[in-house]
Amino acid sequence: MVGTAHTGSWAGAHPEIVTCANMFWWPAGTEWEDRLASEPGTGQLNPLHPKTYQVVQNVIRDVLSLFPDNFYHGGGDEVIPGCWKTDSTIQSFLNSSKLDEKASLSQLLEKFINTTLPYIITQNRTAVYWEDVLLDATIRLEDKSVLPSQHTILQTWNGGPGNTKQIVSSGYRVIVSSADYYYLDCGHGGFVGNDSIYDQPPGTDQGSGGSWCNPFKTWQLIYNYDIAYGLTEDEKRLVLGGEVALWSEQADPTVLDSRLWPRASALAEALWSGSRDDEGKTKVAEATDRLNEWRHRMVNRGVGAEPIQPLWCVRNPGMCNAVHPAG
């Protein structure tokens, strides 16, 4: 995934093409809108530096040589204005532009995609971008011809079914990864230190515990989410499927298995076989028994999948349901 944002590490080899690298992510005394990144770890590629495209093309070529898939993910999420604005060349561009700042910043994104997407297409790949390139409130493509739908798939992560609707109604195919349902890292607090959000007086609302996408996404929530909710039949045909995401801010190999499994298995069944019967009723009770069995198979194979019920429930199928099996 090579996008403009989340590229601070590139500054180690090519500092000239990365803006705001290694700076504090939220400058003291500034508003959220003036941040340099949405979380610690700053750095975005500079669309105005010629060497940017030389390096990006080399990276794309290397990635494609390793993965023969028909798709290439071009990133595109969380491009933050403040980071680009720290660069003197970009500041000069903004100051000389006849457009307002928002439109000028969007032109930078357009330049980046308009320079990199054609190369991806020449390599016989379909490009995947995060929804931000079309839906971000500040930096987004105003000229959709830069992003031809026949060569592009967009991946959602914000806004639930509303953002999916916006994308397919614009004629784009979509992969659903809604943070409200499919983000497996949610609900474990935050990782930003000395944050007053953790210091709430006893007896008051304790909030989200620092997790921006709280609460924890249970397997039942994942299983029951209808990724085509509110879409017309024609729009549903543009929904390619869904993908859970486990971001690594608070996940490493020690917790990988338990964070993924069997919740990712719940997604697999829901998308491959459907989560509702012919009468439209959820199949979550039956899925519980299947996931219990599957979880134990994974454990026997050395996968540290987390339990979804006590062992007694596994040995007595149906007896741990909310409604009696005979009811």
Short mmCIF file of C-alpha atoms in Angstrom, two decimals, residues 262 289-299:
data_model
loop_
_atom_site.label_atom_id
_atom_site.label_comp_id
_atom_site.label_asym_id
_atom_site.label_seq_id
_atom_site.Cartn_x
_atom_site.Cartn_y
_atom_site.Cartn_z
CA PRO A 262 -12.64 -16.59 15.38
CA ASP A 289 -22.19 -23.84 17.44
CA ARG A 290 -20.23 -23.83 14.19
CA LEU A 291 -17.77 -21.21 15.41
CA ASN A 292 -17.27 -23.07 18.69
CA GLU A 293 -16.33 -26.21 16.79
CA TRP A 294 -14.16 -24.30 14.35
CA ARG A 295 -12.41 -22.43 17.14
CA HIS A 296 -11.43 -25.71 18.82
CA ARG A 297 -10.15 -27.06 15.51
CA MET A 298 -7.93 -23.99 15.18
CA VAL A 299 -6.66 -24.37 18.73
#
